[in-house]
Amino acid sequence: MTTDNREMWRELGIDLKQHDLLMNALPPVYKEMYLSQKNRPKGMEFFDFVVGDIHGIRVRELRQHAKDGGKVVATYCVFVPDEIILAAGAVPVGLCAGTSFSISVAEQVLPRNTCDLIKSSFGFKLGRTCPYVQASHLIVGETTCDGKKKMFEILSEYQPVHVMEVPNKKNRVSRELWLSEMVAFKGIVEKLTGNKITEEKLAQAIKLVNGKRRALQRLYHARKASPPPISGKDALLVTQVSFYDDVARDTQQINALCDELEKRIANKEGVFSPRAPRILVSGCPMAIPNWKLHHLLETSGAAVVCEESCIGTRAFSDLVAEDKRTMDDQLEAIADRYMQIHCACFTPNAERIEDIMRLAKEYKVDGVVHYNLLFCHTYATEAVSVAKTLEKEGIPLLRLETDYGDDSGQLRTRIDAFLEMIRE
Ligand code: BJ8
């Protein structure tokens, strides 16, 4: 931890005492969960470095961007279009949080029966322990689940917030609404930055973000191999980092990692035995540093080969069409692409169940673990349909409901029993 970092955090209004506690808590957890893994790809060194300096270099880059007159836009959902933010010369940064550290602070304001993703994210703002939120000029919320949209109302008392209205249905009227949200958002970002979004700038941003999505698609494709060339835990980390690192650099690093993984596949080199049960994790997003479930599964002998999640396939499976030339067509293409995200906030949402079935086959999984954050009603209720369909198809399912607390003992017992059943 450099003196420079402390000075920067102080300037950002960080509560240094609490922040020190947080920064001291992360390294031992990372060492136990990540650095203890055997035969990790060399390409993970970059991501280890990023996590090792999680509140340092990247925050410094954002500060420099601000000093040069640029803006930073914080987001909490994959529905917020990074392309529009980037086209205006601003930098998007995903802020969903995955630690119990900030929850007690959040519970001084939010109802306790709110999901931990919301409480953790909000608690970082309230407790002033996240330099990313402190460094951002605008927070973009969305009307997905009730907990989030009401939290954004309170958040707006602390920092400027713009909320995008995400429709609940997937029909023509909803698409019109969503398109109008894109147009409005373009205006908001132009006003914030003072920069006009041109067709050329938007086309460049679409290509840039698609490039990252393609790199993540390549990473996930590599995980279809048997034995898998990378652990699920490492792949999850790569996806988590992609929410806040510089897009071009991150894309390059993911592609470099994929070069290595493809060589591993050619040499039949993997990180687990080919007999390890292959697991698809589906459900709520796992924001950094939420690694609990993957750690438990993989230290119990399973290989997590895919995540049907917003920190997973929902973030990168679809691309924005790159062949549109007019602003109207480009905005339509962006709106269309984002409407393909099959979040449980939609009704009906049969496409998500179809995705789970397709992924289960493509990744040749032996079982699905449905991951539900406690108090996330949309995913918990949708799990009923997921269970029915998987049962019909004869695919074993384990439904877990958990939070950011330490219930590892109970979870481990259930996971072990599930893996035992799969192996029989
Ligand atoms: S598109 S999944 S990122 S809303 S887990 S806060 S839903 S109560 S995160 Fe999400 Fe966008 Fe949907 Fe994806 Fe609410 Fe559930 Fe908490 Fe959630």
Short mmCIF file of C-alpha atoms and ligand atoms in Angstrom, two decimals:
data_model
loop_
_atom_site.label_atom_id
_atom_site.label_comp_id
_atom_site.label_asym_id
_atom_site.label_seq_id
_atom_site.Cartn_x
_atom_site.Cartn_y
_atom_site.Cartn_z
CA MET A 1 0.00 0.00 0.00
CA THR A 2 1.72 3.19 -1.11
CA THR A 3 1.52 6.60 0.56
CA ASP A 4 0.25 7.85 -2.80
CA ASN A 5 -2.74 5.55 -2.57
CA ARG A 6 -3.56 6.80 0.90
CA GLU A 7 -3.39 10.36 -0.29
CA MET A 8 -5.69 9.54 -3.21
CA TRP A 9 -8.18 7.75 -0.94
CA ARG A 10 -8.14 10.70 1.43
CA GLU A 11 -8.88 13.06 -1.45
CA LEU A 12 -11.78 10.82 -2.41
CA GLY A 13 -13.24 11.10 1.07
CA ILE A 14 -12.61 7.47 1.98
CA ASP A 15 -13.00 6.42 5.61
CA LEU A 16 -9.39 5.29 5.91
CA LYS A 17 -9.80 3.38 9.16
CA GLN A 18 -12.59 1.16 7.82
CA HIS A 19 -10.88 0.93 4.46
CA ASP A 20 -7.71 -0.40 6.10
CA LEU A 21 -9.77 -3.15 7.71
CA LEU A 22 -11.17 -4.07 4.31
CA MET A 23 -7.81 -4.00 2.57
CA ASN A 24 -6.27 -6.18 5.28
CA ALA A 25 -9.09 -8.72 5.06
CA LEU A 26 -8.80 -9.44 1.33
CA PRO A 27 -5.22 -10.81 0.86
CA PRO A 28 -5.55 -13.85 3.20
CA VAL A 29 -8.87 -14.81 1.59
CA TYR A 30 -7.38 -14.47 -1.87
CA LYS A 31 -4.35 -16.49 -0.88
CA GLU A 32 -6.50 -19.29 0.47
CA MET A 33 -9.01 -19.36 -2.35
CA TYR A 34 -6.93 -18.44 -5.39
CA LEU A 35 -3.20 -18.71 -4.89
CA SER A 36 -3.54 -22.19 -3.37
CA GLN A 37 -4.90 -23.58 -6.66
CA LYS A 38 -2.59 -25.94 -8.54
CA ASN A 39 -1.43 -25.58 -12.14
CA ARG A 40 -3.06 -22.21 -12.77
CA PRO A 41 -2.57 -20.67 -16.22
CA LYS A 42 0.24 -18.12 -16.33
CA GLY A 43 -2.21 -15.64 -17.85
CA MET A 44 -3.94 -15.40 -14.46
CA GLU A 45 -0.99 -13.39 -13.16
CA PHE A 46 -2.46 -10.22 -14.63
CA PHE A 47 -5.77 -10.81 -12.84
CA ASP A 48 -3.96 -11.63 -9.57
CA PHE A 49 -2.15 -8.33 -9.95
CA VAL A 50 -5.40 -6.43 -10.56
CA VAL A 51 -6.99 -7.93 -7.44
CA GLY A 52 -3.79 -7.41 -5.44
CA ASP A 53 -4.04 -3.69 -6.16
CA ILE A 54 -7.82 -3.53 -6.33
CA HIS A 55 -8.19 0.03 -5.02
CA GLY A 56 -4.90 1.34 -6.42
CA ILE A 57 -3.85 1.59 -10.06
CA ARG A 58 -7.31 1.42 -11.65
CA VAL A 59 -8.69 4.10 -9.34
CA ARG A 60 -5.64 6.21 -10.15
CA GLU A 61 -6.44 5.83 -13.85
CA LEU A 62 -10.01 6.97 -13.23
CA ARG A 63 -8.75 9.95 -11.24
CA GLN A 64 -6.36 10.88 -14.04
CA HIS A 65 -9.23 10.61 -16.52
CA ALA A 66 -11.24 13.01 -14.33
CA LYS A 67 -8.28 15.39 -14.00
CA ASP A 68 -8.07 15.44 -17.80
CA GLY A 69 -11.68 16.55 -17.90
CA GLY A 70 -13.30 13.10 -18.38
CA LYS A 71 -16.18 11.57 -16.45
CA VAL A 72 -16.65 8.25 -14.69
CA VAL A 73 -20.04 6.53 -14.79
CA ALA A 74 -20.84 3.86 -12.21
CA THR A 75 -23.29 1.04 -13.02
CA TYR A 76 -24.89 -1.86 -11.16
CA CYS A 77 -26.45 -3.92 -13.91
CA VAL A 78 -25.58 -5.38 -17.31
CA PHE A 79 -28.58 -3.54 -18.78
CA VAL A 80 -26.73 -0.23 -18.72
CA PRO A 81 -25.12 0.18 -22.17
CA ASP A 82 -21.37 0.73 -21.82
CA GLU A 83 -21.24 1.62 -25.54
CA ILE A 84 -23.08 4.90 -24.98
CA ILE A 85 -20.91 5.83 -22.00
CA LEU A 86 -17.68 5.11 -23.91
CA ALA A 87 -18.86 6.90 -27.05
CA ALA A 88 -19.16 10.08 -24.99
CA GLY A 89 -15.58 9.69 -23.78
CA ALA A 90 -16.64 8.65 -20.27
CA VAL A 91 -15.46 5.50 -18.48
CA PRO A 92 -17.98 2.95 -17.23
CA VAL A 93 -17.27 1.04 -14.04
CA GLY A 94 -19.38 -1.79 -12.64
CA LEU A 95 -19.88 -1.43 -8.91
CA CYS A 96 -21.88 -4.44 -7.70
CA ALA A 97 -20.28 -5.63 -4.51
CA GLY A 98 -19.86 -9.15 -3.19
CA THR A 99 -18.65 -8.87 0.39
CA SER A 100 -20.32 -8.92 3.78
CA PHE A 101 -17.91 -6.18 4.92
CA SER A 102 -20.27 -3.31 4.09
CA ILE A 103 -23.57 -4.94 5.03
CA SER A 104 -23.92 -3.86 8.65
CA VAL A 105 -23.50 -0.21 7.57
CA ALA A 106 -26.18 -0.65 4.88
CA GLU A 107 -28.57 -2.22 7.39
CA GLN A 108 -28.62 1.05 9.32
CA VAL A 109 -30.72 2.35 6.43
CA LEU A 110 -32.02 -0.47 4.22
CA PRO A 111 -34.38 -3.21 5.42
CA ARG A 112 -32.44 -6.26 6.58
CA ASN A 113 -34.50 -8.49 4.32
CA THR A 114 -32.86 -7.00 1.23
CA CYS A 115 -30.51 -9.12 -0.87
CA ASP A 116 -26.82 -8.88 0.08
CA LEU A 117 -25.78 -7.67 -3.38
CA ILE A 118 -27.84 -4.53 -2.83
CA LYS A 119 -26.82 -4.07 0.79
CA SER A 120 -23.15 -4.65 0.08
CA SER A 121 -23.12 -2.17 -2.81
CA PHE A 122 -25.08 0.47 -0.90
CA GLY A 123 -22.97 -0.04 2.25
CA PHE A 124 -19.81 0.87 0.34
CA LYS A 125 -21.29 4.27 -0.49
CA LEU A 126 -22.72 4.87 2.94
CA GLY A 127 -19.52 3.82 4.71
CA ARG A 128 -17.26 5.60 2.17
CA THR A 129 -15.09 2.52 1.72
CA CYS A 130 -15.19 2.16 -2.10
CA PRO A 131 -12.93 4.53 -4.07
CA TYR A 132 -14.70 3.60 -7.32
CA VAL A 133 -18.05 4.99 -6.22
CA GLN A 134 -16.32 8.00 -4.71
CA ALA A 135 -14.51 8.61 -8.03
CA SER A 136 -17.65 8.45 -10.16
CA HIS A 137 -19.58 11.46 -11.42
CA LEU A 138 -22.85 9.71 -12.14
CA ILE A 139 -24.45 6.50 -10.89
CA VAL A 140 -26.75 4.78 -13.36
CA GLY A 141 -29.41 2.64 -11.77
CA GLU A 142 -32.20 0.63 -13.34
CA THR A 143 -35.70 -0.54 -12.55
CA THR A 144 -34.95 -4.25 -12.44
CA CYS A 145 -35.84 -5.70 -9.06
CA ASP A 146 -37.75 -3.76 -6.39
CA GLY A 147 -34.89 -3.77 -3.90
CA LYS A 148 -32.50 -2.15 -6.34
CA LYS A 149 -34.83 0.47 -7.68
CA LYS A 150 -35.83 1.69 -4.23
CA MET A 151 -32.18 1.64 -3.11
CA PHE A 152 -31.34 4.00 -5.98
CA GLU A 153 -33.82 6.53 -4.59
CA ILE A 154 -31.87 6.62 -1.34
CA LEU A 155 -28.52 6.57 -3.13
CA SER A 156 -29.53 9.73 -5.01
CA GLU A 157 -29.36 11.59 -1.69
CA TYR A 158 -25.61 11.00 -1.71
CA GLN A 159 -24.57 11.23 -5.36
CA PRO A 160 -26.16 12.08 -8.73
CA VAL A 161 -28.19 9.09 -9.95
CA HIS A 162 -29.96 8.46 -13.25
CA VAL A 163 -32.34 5.49 -13.34
CA MET A 164 -33.09 3.67 -16.60
CA GLU A 165 -36.49 2.08 -16.91
CA VAL A 166 -35.94 -1.55 -17.85
CA PRO A 167 -39.22 -3.07 -19.07
CA ASN A 168 -40.67 -6.15 -17.41
CA LYS A 169 -41.97 -7.71 -20.61
CA LYS A 170 -40.44 -8.52 -23.98
CA ASN A 171 -43.14 -7.30 -26.35
CA ARG A 172 -43.22 -4.50 -28.93
CA VAL A 173 -44.35 -1.81 -26.48
CA SER A 174 -41.54 -2.75 -24.10
CA ARG A 175 -39.02 -2.56 -26.88
CA GLU A 176 -40.25 0.96 -27.76
CA LEU A 177 -39.91 1.99 -24.14
CA TRP A 178 -36.41 0.55 -23.95
CA LEU A 179 -35.39 2.30 -27.15
CA SER A 180 -36.64 5.61 -25.76
CA GLU A 181 -34.53 4.93 -22.65
CA MET A 182 -31.47 4.57 -24.92
CA VAL A 183 -32.19 7.90 -26.58
CA ALA A 184 -32.69 9.59 -23.21
CA PHE A 185 -29.54 8.01 -21.81
CA LYS A 186 -27.50 9.28 -24.75
CA GLY A 187 -28.70 12.81 -23.91
CA ILE A 188 -27.88 12.37 -20.22
CA VAL A 189 -24.33 11.21 -20.93
CA GLU A 190 -23.78 13.93 -23.53
CA LYS A 191 -24.86 16.52 -20.99
CA LEU A 192 -22.64 15.03 -18.29
CA THR A 193 -19.53 14.94 -20.46
CA GLY A 194 -20.18 17.93 -22.69
CA ASN A 195 -19.31 15.64 -25.62
CA LYS A 196 -21.57 14.91 -28.56
CA ILE A 197 -21.93 11.24 -29.42
CA THR A 198 -21.36 10.86 -33.15
CA GLU A 199 -22.07 7.82 -35.32
CA GLU A 200 -18.33 7.24 -35.66
CA LYS A 201 -17.69 7.36 -31.93
CA LEU A 202 -20.60 5.05 -31.25
CA ALA A 203 -19.45 2.61 -33.93
CA GLN A 204 -15.99 2.53 -32.33
CA ALA A 205 -17.46 1.95 -28.87
CA ILE A 206 -19.70 -0.85 -30.18
CA LYS A 207 -16.66 -2.58 -31.69
CA LEU A 208 -14.63 -2.08 -28.52
CA VAL A 209 -17.24 -3.60 -26.22
CA ASN A 210 -18.02 -6.40 -28.68
CA GLY A 211 -14.29 -7.18 -28.68
CA LYS A 212 -14.39 -7.78 -24.94
CA ARG A 213 -17.50 -9.89 -25.30
CA ARG A 214 -15.82 -11.99 -27.99
CA ALA A 215 -12.81 -12.53 -25.74
CA LEU A 216 -15.09 -13.69 -22.92
CA GLN A 217 -16.95 -15.96 -25.34
CA ARG A 218 -13.59 -17.46 -26.28
CA LEU A 219 -12.72 -17.98 -22.61
CA TYR A 220 -16.02 -19.75 -21.97
CA HIS A 221 -15.64 -21.82 -25.13
CA ALA A 222 -12.31 -23.10 -23.76
CA ARG A 223 -14.11 -24.29 -20.65
CA LYS A 224 -16.11 -26.74 -22.74
CA ALA A 225 -12.97 -28.89 -23.02
CA SER A 226 -12.42 -31.97 -20.92
CA PRO A 227 -10.42 -31.66 -18.76
CA PRO A 228 -11.17 -27.94 -18.33
CA PRO A 229 -7.98 -25.88 -18.86
CA ILE A 230 -8.93 -23.34 -16.19
CA SER A 231 -10.79 -23.53 -12.92
CA GLY A 232 -14.28 -22.08 -12.62
CA LYS A 233 -12.98 -19.87 -9.85
CA ASP A 234 -10.34 -18.32 -12.13
CA ALA A 235 -12.82 -17.87 -14.99
CA LEU A 236 -15.25 -16.20 -12.59
CA LEU A 237 -12.52 -13.80 -11.52
CA VAL A 238 -11.74 -12.89 -15.14
CA THR A 239 -15.41 -12.07 -15.71
CA GLN A 240 -15.61 -10.04 -12.50
CA VAL A 241 -12.53 -7.98 -13.41
CA SER A 242 -14.01 -7.27 -16.86
CA PHE A 243 -16.59 -5.05 -15.14
CA TYR A 244 -14.13 -2.42 -14.02
CA ASP A 245 -10.86 -2.74 -15.89
CA ASP A 246 -10.01 -0.71 -19.00
CA VAL A 247 -11.89 -2.39 -21.85
CA ALA A 248 -9.06 -2.54 -24.42
CA ARG A 249 -6.45 -3.76 -21.93
CA ASP A 250 -8.81 -6.28 -20.40
CA THR A 251 -9.72 -7.67 -23.83
CA GLN A 252 -6.05 -8.09 -24.67
CA GLN A 253 -5.35 -9.89 -21.39
CA ILE A 254 -8.32 -12.23 -21.77
CA ASN A 255 -7.24 -13.08 -25.30
CA ALA A 256 -3.67 -13.74 -24.12
CA LEU A 257 -5.08 -16.06 -21.46
CA CYS A 258 -7.18 -17.80 -24.12
CA ASP A 259 -4.09 -18.37 -26.31
CA GLU A 260 -2.60 -20.24 -23.39
CA LEU A 261 -5.79 -22.16 -22.64
CA GLU A 262 -6.10 -23.29 -26.24
CA LYS A 263 -2.56 -24.67 -26.10
CA ARG A 264 -3.47 -26.47 -22.92
CA ILE A 265 -6.50 -27.98 -24.62
CA ALA A 266 -4.38 -29.16 -27.55
CA ASN A 267 -2.05 -30.85 -25.03
CA LYS A 268 -5.00 -32.27 -23.08
CA GLU A 269 -3.76 -30.37 -20.05
CA GLY A 270 -6.32 -29.41 -17.46
CA VAL A 271 -6.71 -28.23 -13.90
CA PHE A 272 -9.03 -31.02 -12.78
CA SER A 273 -9.39 -34.72 -13.47
CA PRO A 274 -11.54 -35.41 -16.56
CA ARG A 275 -13.75 -37.39 -14.16
CA ALA A 276 -14.56 -34.34 -11.98
CA PRO A 277 -18.32 -33.67 -12.12
CA ARG A 278 -18.93 -30.74 -14.48
CA ILE A 279 -21.21 -28.10 -12.99
CA LEU A 280 -23.19 -25.25 -14.49
CA VAL A 281 -23.92 -22.52 -11.95
CA SER A 282 -27.07 -20.57 -12.75
CA GLY A 283 -28.84 -17.69 -11.03
CA CYS A 284 -27.93 -14.47 -9.26
CA PRO A 285 -24.72 -12.64 -10.18
CA MET A 286 -21.57 -13.13 -8.09
CA ALA A 287 -19.91 -9.76 -7.72
CA ILE A 288 -16.26 -9.50 -6.68
CA PRO A 289 -15.13 -10.85 -4.15
CA ASN A 290 -17.96 -13.35 -3.95
CA TRP A 291 -16.12 -16.62 -4.66
CA LYS A 292 -17.73 -18.76 -1.96
CA LEU A 293 -19.79 -21.15 -4.03
CA HIS A 294 -17.13 -21.82 -6.67
CA HIS A 295 -14.55 -22.38 -3.95
CA LEU A 296 -16.77 -24.86 -2.15
CA LEU A 297 -17.69 -26.73 -5.32
CA GLU A 298 -14.14 -26.99 -6.61
CA THR A 299 -12.58 -27.92 -3.27
CA SER A 300 -15.24 -30.64 -3.03
CA GLY A 301 -14.02 -32.18 -6.28
CA ALA A 302 -16.29 -30.55 -8.90
CA ALA A 303 -15.31 -28.44 -11.91
CA VAL A 304 -17.44 -25.35 -12.51
CA VAL A 305 -17.49 -25.05 -16.31
CA CYS A 306 -20.01 -22.27 -16.91
CA GLU A 307 -22.05 -19.55 -15.20
CA GLU A 308 -25.50 -18.68 -16.53
CA SER A 309 -25.44 -15.37 -14.76
CA CYS A 310 -24.84 -11.67 -15.30
CA ILE A 311 -21.27 -12.27 -14.13
CA GLY A 312 -21.23 -14.98 -16.78
CA THR A 313 -22.95 -15.72 -20.08
CA ARG A 314 -25.66 -13.05 -19.77
CA ALA A 315 -22.93 -10.39 -19.86
CA PHE A 316 -21.38 -11.36 -23.20
CA SER A 317 -23.38 -13.93 -25.19
CA ASP A 318 -24.96 -11.38 -27.51
CA LEU A 319 -23.19 -8.75 -29.56
CA VAL A 320 -24.44 -5.41 -30.84
CA ALA A 321 -24.78 -5.37 -34.64
CA GLU A 322 -21.76 -3.54 -36.06
CA ASP A 323 -23.11 -2.75 -39.53
CA LYS A 324 -25.45 0.13 -38.64
CA ARG A 325 -24.51 3.56 -39.94
CA THR A 326 -27.11 6.04 -38.70
CA MET A 327 -27.55 7.05 -35.07
CA ASP A 328 -31.14 5.77 -35.04
CA ASP A 329 -30.11 2.37 -36.36
CA GLN A 330 -27.19 2.13 -33.95
CA LEU A 331 -29.37 2.95 -30.95
CA GLU A 332 -31.92 0.40 -32.10
CA ALA A 333 -29.20 -2.22 -32.43
CA ILE A 334 -28.00 -1.45 -28.91
CA ALA A 335 -31.55 -1.59 -27.53
CA ASP A 336 -32.17 -4.91 -29.28
CA ARG A 337 -29.00 -6.47 -27.95
CA TYR A 338 -29.74 -5.47 -24.36
CA MET A 339 -33.28 -6.80 -24.60
CA GLN A 340 -31.69 -10.24 -25.10
CA ILE A 341 -30.53 -10.34 -21.48
CA HIS A 342 -32.78 -12.89 -19.87
CA CYS A 343 -32.88 -11.53 -16.33
CA ALA A 344 -35.50 -13.02 -14.00
CA CYS A 345 -36.94 -9.51 -13.66
CA PHE A 346 -38.75 -10.22 -16.97
CA THR A 347 -42.07 -11.99 -17.20
CA PRO A 348 -42.46 -14.42 -18.82
CA ASN A 349 -38.82 -15.37 -19.12
CA ALA A 350 -38.84 -18.75 -20.85
CA GLU A 351 -35.70 -17.78 -22.78
CA ARG A 352 -33.59 -18.06 -19.63
CA ILE A 353 -34.75 -21.64 -19.07
CA GLU A 354 -33.93 -22.38 -22.72
CA ASP A 355 -30.47 -20.88 -22.17
CA ILE A 356 -29.87 -23.08 -19.13
CA MET A 357 -30.86 -26.20 -21.10
CA ARG A 358 -28.69 -25.21 -24.07
CA LEU A 359 -25.68 -24.43 -21.87
CA ALA A 360 -26.10 -27.68 -19.92
CA LYS A 361 -25.77 -29.55 -23.21
CA GLU A 362 -23.02 -27.42 -24.77
CA TYR A 363 -20.83 -27.64 -21.68
CA LYS A 364 -21.72 -31.32 -21.12
CA VAL A 365 -22.58 -30.73 -17.50
CA ASP A 366 -23.34 -33.44 -14.97
CA GLY A 367 -25.45 -31.13 -12.85
CA VAL A 368 -26.73 -27.60 -12.32
CA VAL A 369 -26.41 -25.59 -9.12
CA HIS A 370 -29.03 -22.85 -8.90
CA TYR A 371 -27.51 -20.04 -6.90
CA ASN A 372 -29.94 -17.75 -5.16
CA LEU A 373 -29.16 -14.80 -2.99
CA LEU A 374 -31.43 -14.74 0.03
CA PHE A 375 -34.34 -12.29 -0.51
CA CYS A 376 -33.92 -12.29 -4.29
CA HIS A 377 -37.51 -13.22 -5.09
CA THR A 378 -37.35 -13.10 -8.88
CA TYR A 379 -34.66 -15.76 -9.16
CA ALA A 380 -36.06 -17.83 -6.28
CA THR A 381 -39.48 -17.99 -7.91
CA GLU A 382 -38.10 -18.61 -11.38
CA ALA A 383 -36.12 -21.52 -9.91
CA VAL A 384 -39.43 -23.42 -9.72
CA SER A 385 -39.64 -23.48 -13.54
CA VAL A 386 -35.91 -24.18 -13.85
CA ALA A 387 -36.32 -27.20 -11.55
CA LYS A 388 -39.32 -28.53 -13.48
CA THR A 389 -37.56 -28.34 -16.83
CA LEU A 390 -34.31 -29.85 -15.59
CA GLU A 391 -36.21 -32.68 -13.95
CA LYS A 392 -38.00 -33.41 -17.22
CA GLU A 393 -34.64 -33.55 -18.98
CA GLY A 394 -33.08 -35.72 -16.26
CA ILE A 395 -30.42 -33.16 -15.32
CA PRO A 396 -29.60 -33.16 -11.59
CA LEU A 397 -30.21 -29.85 -9.83
CA LEU A 398 -29.13 -28.46 -6.49
CA ARG A 399 -30.94 -25.33 -5.37
CA LEU A 400 -28.96 -23.24 -2.92
CA GLU A 401 -30.10 -20.11 -1.18
CA THR A 402 -27.38 -18.20 0.59
CA ASP A 403 -26.00 -14.75 1.35
CA TYR A 404 -22.57 -13.23 1.90
CA GLY A 405 -22.33 -14.66 5.43
CA ASP A 406 -20.30 -17.71 6.37
CA ASP A 407 -22.59 -20.68 5.92
CA SER A 408 -19.85 -22.70 4.25
CA GLY A 409 -20.31 -25.68 6.58
CA GLN A 410 -23.97 -26.15 5.68
CA LEU A 411 -23.38 -25.50 2.00
CA ARG A 412 -20.47 -27.95 1.92
CA THR A 413 -22.66 -30.71 3.36
CA ARG A 414 -25.30 -30.18 0.68
CA ILE A 415 -22.74 -29.87 -2.12
CA ASP A 416 -20.96 -33.06 -1.07
CA ALA A 417 -24.26 -34.96 -1.01
CA PHE A 418 -25.15 -33.59 -4.47
CA LEU A 419 -21.78 -34.54 -5.97
CA GLU A 420 -22.03 -37.96 -4.39
CA MET A 421 -25.43 -38.44 -6.03
CA ILE A 422 -24.03 -37.35 -9.42
CA ARG A 423 -21.07 -39.70 -9.17
CA GLU A 424 -23.27 -42.76 -8.42
S1 BJ8 B 1 -29.82 -8.08 -15.43
S2 BJ8 B 1 -29.64 -10.22 -12.53
S3 BJ8 B 1 -27.37 -7.50 -13.07
S4 BJ8 B 1 -30.84 -6.92 -12.26
S5 BJ8 B 1 -29.70 -10.61 -6.87
S6 BJ8 B 1 -30.12 -7.10 -6.92
S7 BJ8 B 1 -32.13 -9.21 -9.03
S8 BJ8 B 1 -32.59 -9.09 -5.53
S9 BJ8 B 1 -28.55 -8.36 -9.71
FE1 BJ8 B 1 -29.11 -8.23 -11.73
FE2 BJ8 B 1 -29.27 -6.64 -13.86
FE3 BJ8 B 1 -30.93 -8.71 -13.57
FE4 BJ8 B 1 -28.42 -9.13 -14.11
FE5 BJ8 B 1 -32.19 -7.79 -7.30
FE6 BJ8 B 1 -31.89 -10.40 -7.19
FE7 BJ8 B 1 -30.41 -8.88 -5.64
FE8 BJ8 B 1 -30.06 -8.88 -8.30
#
